[in-house]
Tab-separated table of C-alpha atoms in Angstrom:
chain	number	residue	atom	x	y	z
A	1	VAL	CA	-4.229	-28.407	0.848
A	2	LYS	CA	-7.401	-29.916	2.317
A	3	ALA	CA	-8.407	-26.542	3.716
A	4	ASN	CA	-7.786	-24.944	0.308
A	5	SER	CA	-6.110	-22.058	2.127
A	6	HIS	CA	-3.364	-20.142	0.380
A	7	ALA	CA	-2.163	-18.722	3.713
A	8	ILE	CA	-1.543	-22.176	5.215
A	9	ILE	CA	0.240	-23.383	2.066
A	10	THR	CA	2.418	-20.261	2.019
A	11	ASP	CA	3.369	-20.704	5.670
A	12	ALA	CA	4.212	-24.369	5.127
A	13	THR	CA	6.431	-23.588	2.158
A	14	HIS	CA	8.106	-20.823	4.166
A	15	LEU	CA	9.027	-23.381	6.809
A	16	LEU	CA	10.168	-25.794	4.081
A	17	THR	CA	12.560	-23.214	2.640
A	18	ASN	CA	13.925	-22.525	6.141
A	19	VAL	CA	14.643	-26.219	6.692
A	20	ASP	CA	16.170	-26.421	3.223
A	21	GLY	CA	18.435	-23.441	3.851
A	22	PHE	CA	19.599	-24.794	7.208
A	23	SER	CA	20.252	-28.245	5.726
A	24	ILE	CA	22.276	-26.861	2.826
A	25	SER	CA	24.254	-24.637	5.213
A	26	LEU	CA	25.047	-27.532	7.536
A	27	PHE	CA	26.165	-29.681	4.611
A	28	THR	CA	28.475	-26.977	3.266
A	29	ILE	CA	29.993	-26.436	6.721
A	30	LEU	CA	30.616	-30.180	6.914
A	31	ALA	CA	32.076	-30.232	3.395
A	32	LEU	CA	34.441	-27.342	4.152
A	33	GLY	CA	36.214	-29.588	6.644
A	34	TRP	CA	37.066	-32.149	3.979
A	35	GLU	CA	40.705	-32.190	2.964
A	36	ALA	CA	41.873	-31.431	-0.544
A	37	THR	CA	42.622	-34.357	-2.840
A	38	PRO	CA	44.651	-34.474	-6.036
A	39	HIS	CA	41.387	-34.464	-7.969
A	40	TYR	CA	39.733	-31.670	-5.921
A	41	SER	CA	42.488	-29.190	-5.164
A	42	CYS	CA	40.419	-26.216	-3.894
A	43	ARG	CA	39.120	-27.914	-0.696
A	44	PHE	CA	35.442	-27.830	-1.656
A	45	SER	CA	35.219	-24.118	-0.800
A	46	ARG	CA	32.975	-23.435	-3.779
A	47	LEU	CA	30.221	-25.592	-2.307
A	48	GLU	CA	29.120	-22.559	-0.269
A	49	VAL	CA	28.283	-20.684	-3.439
A	50	LEU	CA	26.559	-23.690	-5.003
A	51	GLY	CA	24.527	-24.167	-1.816
A	52	VAL	CA	23.347	-20.568	-1.893
A	53	VAL	CA	22.432	-20.854	-5.575
A	54	LEU	CA	20.478	-24.068	-4.930
A	55	SER	CA	18.633	-22.536	-1.978
A	56	VAL	CA	17.723	-19.361	-3.876
A	57	GLN	CA	16.526	-21.342	-6.889
A	58	LEU	CA	14.266	-23.429	-4.657
A	59	ILE	CA	12.852	-20.237	-3.124
A	60	LEU	CA	12.225	-18.780	-6.591
A	61	LEU	CA	10.524	-21.983	-7.737
A	62	ILE	CA	8.232	-22.004	-4.714
A	63	PHE	CA	7.533	-18.290	-5.210
A	64	GLY	CA	6.528	-18.962	-8.809
A	65	VAL	CA	4.133	-21.733	-7.827
A	66	LEU	CA	2.584	-19.667	-5.024
A	67	PHE	CA	2.285	-16.602	-7.264
A	68	TYR	CA	0.523	-18.683	-9.913
A	69	GLN	CA	-1.872	-20.077	-7.287
A	70	ALA	CA	-2.575	-16.578	-5.943
A	71	ILE	CA	-3.393	-15.238	-9.416
A	72	ASP	CA	-5.551	-18.299	-10.072
A	73	ARG	CA	-7.542	-17.584	-6.888
A	74	ILE	CA	-8.162	-13.966	-7.898
A	75	LEU	CA	-9.847	-15.036	-11.123
A	76	PRO	CA	-13.651	-15.512	-11.082
A	77	LYS	CA	-13.469	-19.306	-10.654
A	78	ASN	CA	-12.449	-18.788	-7.036
A	79	SER	CA	-12.940	-21.851	-4.847
A	80	LYS	CA	-14.192	-22.037	-1.266
A	81	VAL	CA	-11.887	-22.232	1.746
A	82	ASN	CA	-12.639	-24.778	4.471
A	83	GLY	CA	-12.583	-22.406	7.452
A	84	GLU	CA	-12.859	-25.067	10.162
A	85	ASN	CA	-9.928	-27.052	8.799
A	86	MET	CA	-7.896	-23.878	8.326
A	87	PHE	CA	-8.577	-22.762	11.911
A	88	THR	CA	-7.512	-26.171	13.220
A	89	MET	CA	-4.218	-26.070	11.324
A	90	ALA	CA	-3.532	-22.444	12.296
A	91	SER	CA	-4.221	-23.225	15.973
A	92	PHE	CA	-1.907	-26.232	15.836
A	93	GLY	CA	0.846	-24.079	14.318
A	94	PHE	CA	0.294	-21.381	16.921
A	95	PHE	CA	0.637	-23.851	19.808
A	96	ILE	CA	3.761	-25.381	18.263
A	97	ASN	CA	5.311	-21.904	17.999
A	98	LEU	CA	4.224	-21.121	21.560
A	99	THR	CA	5.839	-24.351	22.748
A	100	MET	CA	9.068	-23.500	20.931
A	101	LEU	CA	9.062	-20.074	22.565
A	102	THR	CA	9.184	-21.500	26.084
């Protein structure tokens, strides 16, 4: 946000949706192991579908916000990007990915 770079914001939200998807998946796997009760007779198996719906809705919400920001940047009131700050953040992300590779 400080760099005012749409590319950095898009990459960060991409990673956020990945973490969200993994977290929802892990929770639904955990919930599938719960036993049925008299009140919940279907063993929580529908939580998988609800988890997918929640994850997709979050992705669509983030897409909408990013699409709005992209259109706003195309308009004539375009703002400046802080290149030095953007390069620093991109380099940091590159080295983190390189570290994860090894």
